[in-house]
């Protein structure tokens, strides 16, 4: 469901000026876009086409409409049909299948005056029909080949299903777990986020970004920009930040996707320092196109132009001109361009040249996809049948899901479980299928998702006896259930009193050898418009865990959720905790693989888990204060004038990069090839990792850097490299990381991209906290380029 827009009062356009922006003195590394926007053949083709187009038809290309999901009923409304025939629609989304896509495309090709093909988009976010883990889970694999594979499978399936364009990757850095959309991205870190962005673009657009290949889809980078920094974690809220913070901490993943050749960008809902992103010329033109060299087209988010009226920057006509002039090319759903641009042109608030430019960019997108040659891109029911959810894709989904799980605790070797005895399988998520595929799983069929119960049966067979009991409802907040059900209608609370449900679960536990409690959030509790002020386990589920604990049976908590949660009781009392996010179509099988040790968990957190929501925003790469508090120093126990809380410590519950394994690993002290680095040189860091436990397993070696003293205060550490390695038990391996002068650079307050001489510390370890240290110096002055 989508927000509606209200008309609002006309407010002063003075607001549009936004903050005074520093001139950027040194351009960042130039974009190496691999698109074919400068292709003269394409330009000639589009010149000729545009020479025949009326103003109305050009504006039509800027109109992106939604046509509803139901492809078995009336696919499109009458108006839509008429508008397509009149050439007033450039693209459609929310419809798929070869039959539906062909039907609409035929309408455009055969019945519109210039036969311009439509572009078909869709929210393919973590898989199309075969659903992979939610993006936060994908990021926890720290395995870029796996992430790329998930996007490749999504591209193969969506292309076979009549789609050309996916509204992904979502690369918004998020440091606030209250924000429900943290589930849709890669977490808090700009370096990891950039790697993820590149991997996803590669996966969707294929090698060399050759979108004419029928098994590729155009990616859409979103939400540009800074949507994840919404104040107080409340969706759609304001963002306000310094340019240096933007450039260093929030913009890198977007830039990485542009450099990887992403074909399109979606402008975000939020305002940035007072100017809505969708009408923000600095953002959409100066930064995106001039500085980064982006060559594709920009679509707005859903009714984002209309919403600029609510933001208070103008009336309908004014926001129409503002968005187009800023660099928004296609208007998603709002039809503001359709209604206003002709008049805007008459009034002189937009120029013909600007309309032409937007139209050209949309047409270029279609050309790059080969739509003018084959508007159907080879779709057929036969191809769809052979492609969608084929065995190979389901196997990929299972494998990637296993890699995404993070073992948060495992005392007394509670895991892996033996394939023997009785398991009490309890909790509201133990038998559920719908939640496994998570939010934004549009074309995914939850009925094909493997539940945890089914997965355990598949993996352990009859050697294990399973006794199930729901034990608790998701929540006892009736209004919350009503809200969630208003959109997906999938929560049916058990009407029994809570005590009775708990009693049943306790009984099951008493008769079992181990309790596996599958608890967490329902899928609707994360995603868009799903912010939470309290990020703990909902009360009835925590009560259930407490009752189970009292049975004295080993307690294994399997979590499903789409954000960092506060899990203090759980950490203190459970024997094992396995974080499984929303793991996708093959979720239950993947969970069972890990529970029984067929796969040794290797995932690592990509967003810090706080102890309390009161610590938020809490992220590992923070700055130092002038009065840091050192919890490890006993003299500081009662120290007052320190940067600390009176009631809890500053530490997270689980730090960024954290995750356990069934085996253990040791790290040697890092050895540097040189004690100095100079501009133009680099150094190598060697570290030896040993598998010291009893299972084969994978470890992620993480390298962080700290610039000890700079012209501005620098983060306490920043991720600059990682390697995931598989080690057999007893095996050691020496890894080499290269540190280049570029790794030492940052944007200073004049937005110069510089490395400053002086001491740097290097940290290597299995997470951002438990690291070993070495240091080196950057010599020879500044290395600005
Ligand atoms: C979301 C986007 C999504 C779009 C189209 C919006 O509400 O913010 O992420 O791509 O809808 O469904």
Tab-separated table of N, CA, C and O and ligand atoms in Angstrom, residues 2-3 93-94 123 125 167 181 184 222-223 227 236 266 269 301-302 332 440 528, ligand 1:
chain	number	residue	atom	x	y	z
A	2	UNK	N	0.416	2.248	-0.598
A	2	UNK	CA	1.227	3.442	-0.751
A	2	UNK	C	0.601	4.629	-0.054
A	2	UNK	O	-0.613	4.729	0.074
A	3	UNK	N	1.440	5.542	0.376
A	3	UNK	CA	0.902	6.739	1.007
A	3	UNK	C	0.143	7.579	-0.012
A	3	UNK	O	0.487	7.598	-1.186
A	93	UNK	N	5.063	-0.288	-13.275
A	93	UNK	CA	5.595	-1.243	-12.308
A	93	UNK	C	4.451	-1.879	-11.541
A	93	UNK	O	3.306	-1.457	-11.634
A	94	UNK	N	4.809	-2.924	-10.818
A	94	UNK	CA	3.851	-3.738	-10.065
A	94	UNK	C	3.041	-4.660	-10.962
A	94	UNK	O	1.899	-5.006	-10.637
A	123	UNK	N	9.747	-4.036	-7.547
A	123	UNK	CA	10.571	-4.121	-6.342
A	123	UNK	C	11.096	-5.535	-6.160
A	123	UNK	O	10.556	-6.321	-5.384
A	125	UNK	N	13.797	-7.112	-4.508
A	125	UNK	CA	14.715	-6.569	-3.503
A	125	UNK	C	15.669	-7.630	-2.966
A	125	UNK	O	16.848	-7.380	-2.773
A	167	UNK	N	14.029	-2.269	-8.634
A	167	UNK	CA	14.242	-1.126	-7.737
A	167	UNK	C	15.189	-1.539	-6.606
A	167	UNK	O	14.823	-1.585	-5.427
A	181	UNK	N	13.414	0.170	7.824
A	181	UNK	CA	14.026	-0.115	6.530
A	181	UNK	C	15.498	-0.475	6.646
A	181	UNK	O	16.151	-0.732	5.634
A	184	UNK	N	16.341	-3.487	4.769
A	184	UNK	CA	16.467	-3.512	3.303
A	184	UNK	C	17.864	-3.192	2.804
A	184	UNK	O	18.108	-3.186	1.590
A	222	UNK	N	18.993	3.042	-4.821
A	222	UNK	CA	18.085	3.835	-4.000
A	222	UNK	C	18.520	3.789	-2.551
A	222	UNK	O	19.358	2.954	-2.201
A	223	UNK	N	18.006	4.676	-1.731
A	223	UNK	CA	17.152	5.816	-2.067
A	223	UNK	C	18.061	7.025	-1.966
A	223	UNK	O	18.592	7.267	-0.869
A	227	UNK	N	18.522	8.504	3.064
A	227	UNK	CA	17.210	8.134	3.609
A	227	UNK	C	17.372	7.404	4.943
A	227	UNK	O	16.539	7.492	5.833
A	236	UNK	N	10.590	8.309	6.758
A	236	UNK	CA	10.334	9.498	5.947
A	236	UNK	C	10.780	10.794	6.632
A	236	UNK	O	10.546	11.876	6.113
A	266	UNK	N	16.967	6.102	-7.870
A	266	UNK	CA	15.687	6.561	-7.325
A	266	UNK	C	15.955	7.637	-6.275
A	266	UNK	O	16.727	7.415	-5.347
A	269	UNK	N	12.613	10.039	-0.363
A	269	UNK	CA	11.494	10.807	0.190
A	269	UNK	C	11.936	11.975	1.086
A	269	UNK	O	11.253	12.971	1.197
A	301	UNK	N	10.965	8.448	-5.973
A	301	UNK	CA	10.242	7.446	-5.204
A	301	UNK	C	8.737	7.746	-5.331
A	301	UNK	O	8.320	8.773	-5.892
A	302	UNK	N	7.964	6.849	-4.790
A	302	UNK	CA	6.505	6.832	-4.947
A	302	UNK	C	5.845	8.151	-4.514
A	302	UNK	O	5.838	8.469	-3.318
A	332	UNK	N	7.342	8.940	-10.331
A	332	UNK	CA	6.702	7.674	-9.981
A	332	UNK	C	5.305	7.913	-9.414
A	332	UNK	O	5.163	8.513	-8.335
A	440	UNK	N	9.063	-6.846	1.368
A	440	UNK	CA	9.569	-6.626	0.004
A	440	UNK	C	9.913	-7.937	-0.683
A	440	UNK	O	10.990	-8.102	-1.243
A	528	UNK	N	9.266	-0.921	5.096
A	528	UNK	CA	8.826	0.472	4.979
A	528	UNK	C	7.740	0.799	5.994
A	528	UNK	O	6.867	-0.027	6.276
B	1	LIG	C1	9.572	2.708	-1.610
B	1	LIG	C2	10.575	2.271	-2.656
B	1	LIG	C3	9.903	1.399	-3.679
B	1	LIG	C4	8.723	2.139	-4.254
B	1	LIG	C5	7.997	1.375	-5.344
B	1	LIG	C6	8.286	3.231	-2.190
B	1	LIG	O1	7.301	3.394	-1.238
B	1	LIG	O2	10.163	3.687	-0.802
B	1	LIG	O3	11.640	1.619	-2.049
B	1	LIG	O4	10.827	1.042	-4.666
B	1	LIG	O5	7.799	2.407	-3.226
B	1	LIG	O6	7.234	0.351	-4.834
